XYZ file of C-alpha atoms in Angstrom:
672
model
C 0.000 0.000 0.000
C 1.220 3.471 -0.866
C 0.608 4.842 2.602
C 0.725 8.662 2.850
C 1.449 8.353 6.581
C 4.693 6.518 5.823
C 5.983 8.598 2.937
C 7.234 12.191 2.846
C 4.410 14.667 2.426
C 4.282 16.834 -0.679
C 2.227 19.414 1.193
C 3.865 22.752 2.028
C 5.936 22.644 5.221
C 5.495 18.827 5.422
C 1.899 19.131 6.594
C 0.046 15.796 6.634
C -1.611 15.065 3.309
C -5.147 14.802 4.660
C -6.614 14.595 1.167
C -4.786 11.296 0.643
C -5.182 9.793 4.149
C -7.972 7.279 4.697
C -8.930 5.278 7.781
C -7.448 2.157 6.160
C -3.981 3.727 6.313
C -3.808 4.048 10.090
C -3.381 0.447 11.272
C -0.553 -0.485 8.868
C 1.081 2.882 9.554
C 0.911 2.278 13.301
C 2.338 -1.222 12.786
C 5.329 0.235 10.965
C 5.797 3.163 13.366
C 5.611 0.958 16.450
C 8.151 -1.445 14.980
C 10.478 1.449 14.201
C 10.119 2.885 17.717
C 10.733 -0.483 19.360
C 13.783 -1.006 17.150
C 15.162 2.394 18.178
C 14.780 1.528 21.881
C 16.392 -1.871 21.320
C 19.329 -0.214 19.570
C 19.901 2.040 22.599
C 19.853 -0.822 25.083
C 22.019 -3.082 22.886
C 24.738 -0.471 22.518
C 27.922 -1.995 24.013
C 29.447 1.424 24.643
C 29.136 3.111 28.012
C 26.077 5.328 28.153
C 26.481 8.947 27.149
C 23.946 11.706 26.666
C 24.500 11.441 22.911
C 24.034 7.646 22.629
C 21.198 7.270 25.136
C 19.135 10.396 25.820
C 19.237 11.910 22.341
C 18.143 8.738 20.478
C 15.501 8.241 23.165
C 14.232 11.753 22.407
C 13.917 10.842 18.719
C 12.512 7.347 19.173
C 8.842 8.293 19.118
C 8.977 10.496 16.012
C 7.551 7.755 13.741
C 4.625 7.358 16.137
C 3.968 11.099 16.232
C 3.775 11.230 12.437
C 0.976 8.643 12.514
C -0.833 9.459 15.733
C -0.904 13.237 15.247
C -3.245 13.035 12.225
C -5.170 10.098 13.688
C -6.033 11.655 17.040
C -6.880 14.936 15.326
C -9.389 13.222 13.040
C -10.746 11.123 15.909
C -11.372 14.280 17.947
C -12.819 16.590 15.304
C -14.521 14.154 12.895
C -15.334 11.024 14.856
C -16.964 8.090 13.071
C -17.757 4.516 14.151
C -14.713 3.336 12.193
C -12.412 5.801 13.949
C -13.899 4.975 17.351
C -13.191 1.311 16.655
C -9.599 2.216 15.802
C -9.282 4.216 19.026
C -10.381 1.223 21.066
C -7.937 -1.002 19.204
C -4.988 1.396 19.446
C -5.422 2.185 23.153
C -4.067 -1.107 24.590
C -1.285 -1.195 22.002
C -0.045 2.253 22.894
C -0.336 1.519 26.599
C 1.735 -1.643 26.158
C 4.392 0.236 24.200
C 4.553 2.953 26.839
C 4.840 0.380 29.651
C 7.460 -1.630 27.778
C 9.591 1.486 27.387
C 9.088 2.859 30.902
C 9.730 -0.524 32.534
C 12.692 -1.543 30.361
C 15.354 -2.340 32.957
C 18.270 -2.050 30.548
C 17.087 1.326 29.317
C 16.583 2.649 32.832
C 20.011 1.368 33.840
C 21.622 3.506 31.144
C 19.584 6.559 32.116
C 20.282 5.997 35.808
C 24.005 5.645 35.138
C 23.990 9.025 33.436
C 22.020 10.507 36.313
C 24.550 9.258 38.844
C 27.377 10.697 36.717
C 25.602 13.959 35.885
C 28.072 16.235 37.654
C 30.940 14.979 35.481
C 29.170 14.964 32.113
C 29.734 18.609 31.138
C 26.119 19.019 30.062
C 24.499 22.249 28.968
C 21.759 23.576 31.224
C 19.158 22.336 28.772
C 20.714 18.878 28.582
C 20.909 18.668 32.370
C 17.216 19.501 32.561
C 16.311 16.894 29.935
C 18.337 14.224 31.764
C 16.623 15.119 35.040
C 13.174 14.881 33.458
C 13.892 11.542 31.790
C 15.240 10.071 35.023
C 12.259 11.392 36.967
C 9.888 9.937 34.382
C 11.372 6.461 34.661
C 11.365 6.590 38.457
C 7.737 7.700 38.597
C 6.752 5.193 35.915
C 7.821 2.243 38.062
C 11.368 1.515 36.941
C 12.347 0.587 40.506
C 9.578 -1.981 41.034
C 10.154 -5.724 41.331
C 8.834 -8.173 38.748
C 5.395 -8.566 40.306
C 5.068 -4.805 40.765
C 5.975 -4.137 37.146
C 3.524 -6.783 35.953
C 0.690 -5.254 37.972
C 1.596 -1.755 36.833
C 1.338 -2.881 33.200
C -2.146 -4.203 33.895
C -3.197 -0.968 35.605
C -1.817 1.204 32.807
C -3.599 -0.881 30.166
C -6.897 -0.775 32.036
C -6.686 2.988 32.608
C -5.901 3.611 28.962
C -8.863 1.584 27.764
C -11.280 3.090 30.304
C -10.127 6.626 29.554
C -10.779 6.062 25.854
C -14.193 4.571 26.620
C -15.100 7.524 28.885
C -14.399 10.040 26.137
C -16.243 8.057 23.466
C -19.271 7.624 25.732
C -19.391 11.358 26.325
C -19.100 12.071 22.618
C -21.970 9.648 21.931
C -24.256 11.346 24.470
C -23.450 14.773 23.038
C -23.995 13.598 19.484
C -27.282 11.788 20.060
C -29.280 14.443 21.949
C -31.056 17.344 20.320
C -34.311 19.192 20.825
C -36.482 20.814 18.201
C -37.581 24.269 19.246
C -41.158 24.957 18.231
C -41.631 28.291 20.001
C -38.938 30.830 19.104
C -40.410 33.570 21.299
C -37.681 35.539 23.054
C -34.826 33.911 21.156
C -32.552 36.410 19.402
C -31.945 36.154 15.688
C -28.304 35.101 16.097
C -29.377 32.074 18.156
C -32.176 31.056 15.791
C -29.750 31.312 12.878
C -27.162 29.242 14.761
C -29.758 26.523 15.464
C -30.504 26.186 11.746
C -27.129 24.626 10.959
C -27.613 21.468 13.093
C -31.234 21.370 11.920
C -30.091 21.168 8.304
C -27.606 18.418 9.216
C -30.413 16.470 10.928
C -32.870 17.025 8.083
C -35.204 19.049 10.290
C -37.273 22.003 9.149
C -37.315 23.406 12.681
C -34.369 24.946 14.563
C -32.542 22.555 16.867
C -30.680 23.105 20.101
C -27.856 20.633 20.704
C -25.447 20.075 23.578
C -22.804 22.261 21.978
C -21.959 24.936 24.546
C -22.240 27.620 21.862
C -25.926 26.704 21.470
C -27.111 25.461 24.831
C -25.758 28.382 26.887
C -27.439 31.142 24.834
C -30.599 29.025 24.778
C -30.539 28.989 28.594
C -29.876 32.728 28.586
C -32.801 33.713 26.385
C -35.483 31.028 26.416
C -38.455 32.259 28.503
C -39.995 28.765 28.565
C -38.858 27.422 31.931
C -39.696 23.802 31.106
C -37.733 23.967 27.843
C -34.778 25.448 29.736
C -34.993 22.654 32.292
C -35.067 19.988 29.586
C -32.010 21.425 27.829
C -30.120 22.025 31.069
C -30.748 18.536 32.433
C -29.646 16.973 29.139
C -26.494 19.093 29.155
C -25.592 18.245 32.749
C -26.526 14.554 32.588
C -24.115 13.630 29.812
C -22.451 10.365 30.749
C -25.150 9.541 33.304
C -28.051 8.347 31.191
C -27.765 4.621 31.815
C -26.985 2.041 29.175
C -23.739 1.529 27.323
C -22.638 5.177 27.455
C -22.978 5.652 31.224
C -19.660 6.783 32.695
C -20.341 6.444 36.422
C -18.942 2.929 36.832
C -15.952 3.818 34.646
C -15.177 6.798 36.891
C -15.214 4.607 40.009
C -12.972 2.012 38.368
C -10.483 4.617 37.188
C -10.259 6.266 40.605
C -9.587 2.881 42.179
C -6.899 2.022 39.626
C -5.194 5.394 40.044
C -5.093 4.980 43.811
C -3.634 1.489 43.447
C -0.971 2.744 41.044
C 0.025 5.529 43.418
C 0.346 3.087 46.342
C 2.366 0.725 44.176
C 4.770 3.570 43.410
C 5.129 4.532 47.080
C 2.753 7.503 47.373
C 0.004 8.089 49.926
C -2.529 8.987 47.246
C -2.828 9.684 43.560
C -2.971 13.410 44.320
C 0.349 13.176 46.176
C 1.822 11.347 43.206
C 0.448 13.747 40.637
C 1.177 17.012 42.427
C 4.803 16.129 43.168
C 5.817 17.475 39.758
C 3.485 20.499 39.746
C 4.061 23.970 41.144
C 1.506 23.252 43.881
C 3.498 20.216 45.148
C 0.877 19.035 47.688
C -2.915 18.664 48.026
C -2.849 21.025 51.022
C -1.376 23.818 48.914
C -4.157 23.350 46.367
C -6.814 23.449 49.090
C -5.363 26.651 50.521
C -5.623 28.414 47.172
C -9.128 27.198 46.416
C -10.419 27.961 49.887
C -8.922 31.469 49.804
C -11.053 32.204 46.753
C -14.091 30.114 47.743
C -15.335 32.239 50.625
C -15.651 35.563 48.744
C -16.944 33.765 45.631
C -19.671 31.961 47.574
C -20.690 35.142 49.361
C -20.987 36.944 46.029
C -22.932 34.068 44.454
C -25.361 33.820 47.382
C -26.069 37.567 47.201
C -26.639 37.310 43.439
C -28.926 34.298 43.883
C -31.267 36.310 46.117
C -31.572 38.994 43.459
C -32.259 36.446 40.724
C -34.775 34.559 42.855
C -36.790 37.748 43.319
C -36.951 38.034 39.545
C -38.139 34.431 39.329
C -40.929 35.131 41.817
C -41.887 38.307 39.977
C -42.466 36.146 36.890
C -45.030 34.142 38.850
C -42.932 31.120 39.773
C -42.976 29.973 43.385
C -40.156 28.072 45.002
C -36.405 28.477 44.885
C -34.134 29.522 42.036
C -33.036 26.427 40.103
C -29.849 25.836 38.101
C -31.770 26.120 34.807
C -32.951 29.579 35.883
C -29.591 31.170 36.601
C -28.437 31.961 33.064
C -31.842 33.348 32.067
C -32.327 35.727 34.972
C -28.664 36.674 35.128
C -28.799 37.723 31.474
C -31.918 39.793 32.144
C -30.239 41.417 35.132
C -27.081 42.179 33.143
C -29.160 43.812 30.444
C -30.902 45.970 33.013
C -27.973 46.901 35.266
C -25.260 47.245 32.617
C -27.451 48.025 29.614
C -25.854 45.118 27.773
C -27.860 43.113 25.301
C -26.130 39.890 24.221
C -27.706 40.118 20.776
C -26.438 43.663 20.312
C -23.038 42.760 21.721
C -22.581 39.719 19.490
C -22.891 41.861 16.384
C -19.538 43.391 17.300
C -17.689 40.117 17.847
C -17.282 38.600 14.412
C -15.086 35.508 14.306
C -12.997 36.761 11.378
C -12.399 40.122 13.031
C -11.463 38.461 16.321
C -8.985 36.233 14.481
C -7.515 39.426 13.034
C -7.318 40.818 16.573
C -5.533 37.716 17.851
C -2.998 37.991 15.031
C -2.572 41.761 15.386
C -1.756 41.487 19.094
C 0.795 38.755 18.344
C 2.312 41.027 15.709
C 2.609 44.027 18.031
C 3.971 41.959 20.899
C 6.235 39.467 19.111
C 6.552 40.619 15.484
C 4.668 37.623 14.050
C 3.065 37.785 10.599
C 0.257 35.480 9.397
C -0.264 34.598 5.732
C -3.167 32.348 4.621
C -2.155 28.988 3.153
C -3.987 27.091 0.424
C -3.459 23.532 1.659
C -5.502 20.361 2.072
C -6.660 20.130 5.674
C -8.675 17.637 7.690
C -12.036 19.399 7.160
C -13.385 22.077 4.807
C -14.093 24.381 7.765
C -10.438 24.394 8.845
C -7.990 27.024 7.628
C -4.255 27.507 7.878
C -1.689 30.303 7.992
C 2.069 30.429 7.653
C 3.605 32.237 10.624
C 6.754 34.237 9.938
C 8.940 36.818 11.643
C 11.257 39.084 9.699
C 10.688 36.838 6.701
C 11.718 33.685 8.558
C 9.328 30.723 8.791
C 8.251 30.156 12.396
C 5.290 27.779 12.284
C 2.078 26.723 10.580
C -1.069 27.650 12.474
C -4.362 25.837 11.836
C -7.772 26.917 13.107
C -10.860 24.678 13.221
C -13.546 26.833 14.782
C -17.055 25.451 14.232
C -19.096 22.836 16.085
C -20.365 19.858 14.076
C -21.596 16.317 14.696
C -18.781 13.975 15.656
C -16.559 16.735 16.987
C -15.437 16.597 20.599
C -16.893 19.421 22.660
C -14.844 22.191 24.191
C -11.800 24.042 22.920
C -8.161 23.043 22.890
C -4.729 23.563 21.374
C -2.586 20.745 20.042
C 0.561 20.358 17.986
C 0.651 18.058 15.002
C 4.398 18.608 15.190
C 6.404 20.212 18.001
C 9.351 22.556 17.687
C 12.828 21.090 18.193
C 16.388 21.383 16.906
C 17.696 17.865 17.571
C 17.936 15.979 14.284
C 17.430 19.179 12.301
C 15.435 22.361 12.782
C 11.763 21.455 13.052
C 9.145 24.199 12.958
C 5.864 23.381 14.694
C 2.423 22.715 13.239
C 0.020 24.146 15.826
C -3.739 23.865 15.913
C -6.589 25.585 17.755
C -9.914 23.741 17.902
C -13.123 25.455 19.049
C -16.845 24.735 18.896
C -18.462 28.003 17.902
C -21.904 27.990 16.303
C -21.636 27.903 12.518
C -23.749 30.578 10.798
C -25.965 30.049 7.753
C -24.153 30.363 4.435
C -23.220 33.914 3.565
C -23.553 35.249 7.095
C -20.636 36.133 9.405
C -19.965 33.930 12.427
C -20.757 35.901 15.565
C -19.142 35.160 18.915
C -20.213 35.827 22.443
C -17.889 37.714 24.725
C -16.876 34.396 26.328
C -16.328 32.852 22.884
C -13.945 35.687 22.041
C -12.110 35.118 25.290
C -11.822 31.419 24.393
C -10.329 32.356 21.021
C -7.635 34.428 22.724
C -7.093 31.743 25.377
C -6.383 28.961 22.906
C -4.163 31.233 20.832
C -2.112 31.891 23.969
C -1.415 28.158 24.053
C -0.552 28.328 20.356
C 1.979 31.097 20.997
C 3.615 28.906 23.647
C 4.049 26.237 20.946
C 4.978 28.535 18.050
C 7.556 30.645 19.907
C 9.253 27.641 21.496
C 13.007 27.719 20.934
C 14.607 24.638 22.467
C 16.667 21.722 21.251
C 14.701 18.798 22.658
C 11.056 18.026 21.932
C 10.413 16.686 25.443
C 10.663 20.240 26.812
C 9.193 22.016 23.797
C 6.266 24.416 23.883
C 3.584 23.398 26.345
C 5.652 20.550 27.833
C 5.527 22.151 31.263
C 3.774 21.418 34.538
C -0.017 21.430 34.287
C -0.434 24.346 36.692
C 1.962 26.444 34.609
C 0.703 25.526 31.144
C -2.379 27.734 31.487
C -0.325 30.869 32.209
C 0.346 31.867 28.572
C -3.225 31.104 27.534
C -4.935 32.938 30.376
C -2.487 35.813 30.140
C -3.284 36.302 26.443
C -6.990 36.645 27.292
C -6.199 40.034 28.830
C -5.360 41.539 25.437
C -8.911 40.919 24.250
C -10.096 43.480 26.803
C -7.544 46.139 25.925
C -9.704 49.116 24.852
C -7.669 49.940 21.747
C -7.962 46.311 20.577
C -11.726 46.341 20.955
C -11.972 49.768 19.320
C -10.159 48.481 16.235
C -11.533 44.965 15.844
C -14.945 44.903 17.551
C -16.783 46.199 14.496
C -20.452 45.771 13.686
C -21.279 42.873 11.367
C -23.668 44.951 9.241
C -22.413 48.534 9.394
C -18.697 47.865 9.869
C -18.597 50.624 12.464
C -16.462 50.323 15.570
C -18.103 49.586 18.876
C -19.304 52.911 20.307
C -17.137 54.212 23.111
C -20.090 54.265 25.469
C -20.874 50.573 24.760
C -17.200 49.680 25.080
C -17.142 51.291 28.518
C -20.203 49.300 29.576
C -18.619 46.069 28.305
C -15.432 46.621 30.275
C -17.330 47.698 33.399
C -19.264 44.425 33.280
C -16.156 42.269 32.832
C -16.531 40.740 36.308
C -20.313 40.446 36.177
C -21.624 37.115 37.561
C -18.124 36.176 38.707
C -19.488 34.611 41.885
C -21.375 32.069 39.795
C -18.492 31.179 37.461
C -15.991 30.975 40.321
C -18.226 28.698 42.377
C -18.930 26.288 39.540
C -15.188 26.105 38.808
C -14.014 25.643 42.411
C -16.723 23.052 42.991
C -15.266 20.984 40.153
C -11.673 21.559 41.268
C -12.344 20.497 44.861
C -14.278 17.387 43.828
C -11.390 16.430 41.538
C -8.891 16.959 44.357
C -10.869 15.004 46.961
C -11.484 12.161 44.517
C -7.728 11.652 44.374
C -6.386 12.861 47.745
C -7.620 9.950 49.843
C -9.014 6.434 49.485
C -10.903 6.033 46.189
C -14.656 6.434 46.680
C -16.784 3.373 46.035
C -19.484 5.713 44.764
C -18.035 8.840 43.120
C -21.472 10.451 42.841
C -21.964 10.192 46.601
C -18.465 11.586 47.176
C -19.220 14.435 44.793
C -22.366 15.273 46.772
C -20.471 15.123 50.082
C -17.735 17.484 48.894
C -20.222 20.018 47.535
C -22.274 19.870 50.738
C -19.177 20.355 52.887
C -18.305 23.632 51.170
C -21.882 24.897 51.063
C -22.310 24.923 47.294
C -25.197 27.295 46.469
C -28.195 25.163 45.489
C -28.754 26.942 42.175
C -25.164 26.348 41.032
C -23.781 22.992 39.972
C -20.267 21.904 39.199
C -18.995 23.121 35.854
C -18.178 19.489 35.036
C -20.107 16.825 36.939
C -18.321 13.507 37.385
C -19.916 11.548 34.484
C -18.855 14.191 31.939
C -15.707 15.465 33.648
C -13.538 14.758 30.607
C -10.680 16.885 31.910
C -9.924 14.350 34.630
C -11.197 11.074 33.172
C -10.183 11.320 29.517
C -7.784 14.269 29.592
C -4.641 15.098 31.512
C -6.074 17.047 34.445
C -6.669 14.363 37.114
C -5.886 16.022 40.486
C -4.999 19.130 38.490
C -8.205 20.839 37.415
C -7.256 23.498 39.979
C -4.397 24.441 37.668
C -6.471 26.999 35.753
C -6.829 28.999 38.959
C -3.202 28.446 40.006
C -2.133 29.847 36.639
C -4.645 32.678 36.996
C -2.759 33.896 40.056
C 0.232 34.325 37.760
C -1.577 35.662 34.701
C -3.267 38.423 36.710
C 0.078 39.397 38.184
C 1.878 39.128 34.831
C -0.554 41.426 33.032
C -0.272 43.856 35.925
C 3.413 44.071 35.007
C 2.426 45.392 31.566
C 0.037 47.871 33.149
C 2.822 49.055 35.462
C 5.230 49.413 32.548
C 4.585 51.192 29.272
C 1.168 49.645 28.628
C -0.171 46.367 27.229
C 2.204 46.425 24.271
C 5.364 47.451 26.105
C 8.127 46.090 23.829
C 10.695 45.343 26.515
C 8.237 43.416 28.635
C 7.016 41.501 25.563
C 10.632 40.500 24.858
C 11.007 39.357 28.443
C 7.782 37.349 28.256
C 8.999 35.555 25.152
C 12.555 35.074 26.411
C 11.640 33.795 29.866
C 8.342 31.952 29.362
C 7.072 31.496 25.802
C 10.312 30.332 24.190
C 11.679 28.251 27.039
C 9.141 25.422 27.308
C 10.048 23.156 30.205
C 13.758 23.968 30.178
C 13.615 25.169 33.804
C 11.320 24.854 36.790
C 8.286 27.112 36.321
C 9.024 29.048 39.503
C 12.396 30.032 38.048
C 10.880 31.000 34.697
C 8.203 33.176 36.246
C 10.638 34.816 38.644
C 12.977 35.596 35.742
C 10.084 37.417 34.066
C 8.501 39.152 37.056
C 11.257 39.228 39.662
C 9.124 37.399 42.237
C 6.285 34.924 42.653
C 2.759 36.357 42.979
C 0.147 36.195 45.712
C -3.570 35.558 45.363
C -4.481 39.248 45.641
C -4.228 39.973 41.911
C -6.562 37.071 41.139
C -9.219 38.273 43.595
C -8.990 41.783 42.166
C -9.225 40.518 38.604
C -12.381 38.550 39.451
C -13.936 41.461 41.307
C -13.870 39.519 44.588
C -11.341 41.586 46.489
C -13.953 43.720 48.237
C -16.494 40.988 49.053
C -17.202 40.719 52.764
């Protein structure tokens, strides 16, 4: 077979030739790539020469390149265009990849060579970057079970395989629940035109002549904001929050319990008190207690603010003739009405100023002013017709390829994320990255501009902050490239970049009306910025609720019933009754099919730094201060994981931050 995954691409910049790739190519390509990777590992361990950095660590760094060339395109397609055939491949590949990972991590001969280098590190004359890479490889092997006896290694293999398979199943179950639910909307009363138009796209795909609301966040949230029909809101909200908990083959509750038990067993096997202790050892937080201290410092003012807001919203509910308490499916609706009244902000009016194409221009323009990057559209074959690509250059030099896939569609994983089809490195030749942002914005009818909410625009900037971390990486070794940093540091560049969306001069230039082309009026701009922390009690509570449940799931004995444990944690902190976790256990993909187990808190840990880091710009020459932008790139964006994050942040800011900037940024610093 002439397999495009195993031959050099003829696409510009060696991009995968998606036009030529079919599902039938993946299994034989993985067979070949796995064989090549295993052969590379065997060559390292069979080397009769004494281990050196050059004959052990460097070939180890390059050993998984064949796999990346195959799995990068595969996992992209599986995430953004899932089909039964691709889901079957995912289930088949999962145990194979787990076995390969375990075979490498538990290879005694390989670890012996790495450990020998570690013991000799002071006499090896390594560069700082090489010393860091050696440290990280040695730490990886130690934490992966290299020191276990035969029975321990055998059990660890079983645990790793089971976790890999269950994690894959969790994500596919969630995708199935999201894909299979929709609701035709008969009564469009109260729904703004932008929402009705957005609901037509999934209706067309489903062959319906009536608008449809799906479980895409870009549809269900505005539906909850504007639908005056309380029963319809309840139906949509309960469907959205019960993903993964509907019984049958796609129910994730048993999987969650099994995974928590397996993680706890693995941690004990490796000598840790709990999975959280194991996981947090390599993070900035270090311990579960440090995470609790941060979350609790923010919880009290957030809860107080949310409880005060709930009373106001409940009065509105009663004024509409509904008895009883405010319910979770009421919050968005009455909060939107209150925002419109108190801040004179109408979401429909506001959306007209946040066009996707103009916000992409804004993202690029800020990157140009800060870092000198230029973006030129590319005419290349991509994985889906909706996706688009740009060449990224600086001073005429190629830096990266950036790909954006922005619209929701059936078979696409929910949420937003950044990934690299290829990471930056210098070992084995200069390799420029291929970086991708994936979002799930509502696709407009043909010929109409895509309009974003304020939160959508923030998401666009957030994910591009991750992309900058990948694109501006300037290291030798791929294992420390780009976003290869601790989980509670990786969100710093992304959350920091969000701040530029709210810079007045950025909004004045790029927030232009979809019909008139006129800039957002200064008076409206002022109202938008004044309302930036509106409803922050709600959003902070739903986040911290999720973060604390995640932490307590992993910080002690695994719960036999995760749903009961979830309820106990939320009760213990006094979760307001009208607010639920942002991600309930059965659809908490971050921790059960992503990389955030015990680390969902990391968004808030990074927020402490991003608030403080942007304050540095405000204290200097303004948001585009050139010297500070150079420092940000030199000390954080280009360095990847080449140093401990504390050292990188201190090099940029001169000190580590406190929680005060976060509370101020969320408008919670003056809450009693």
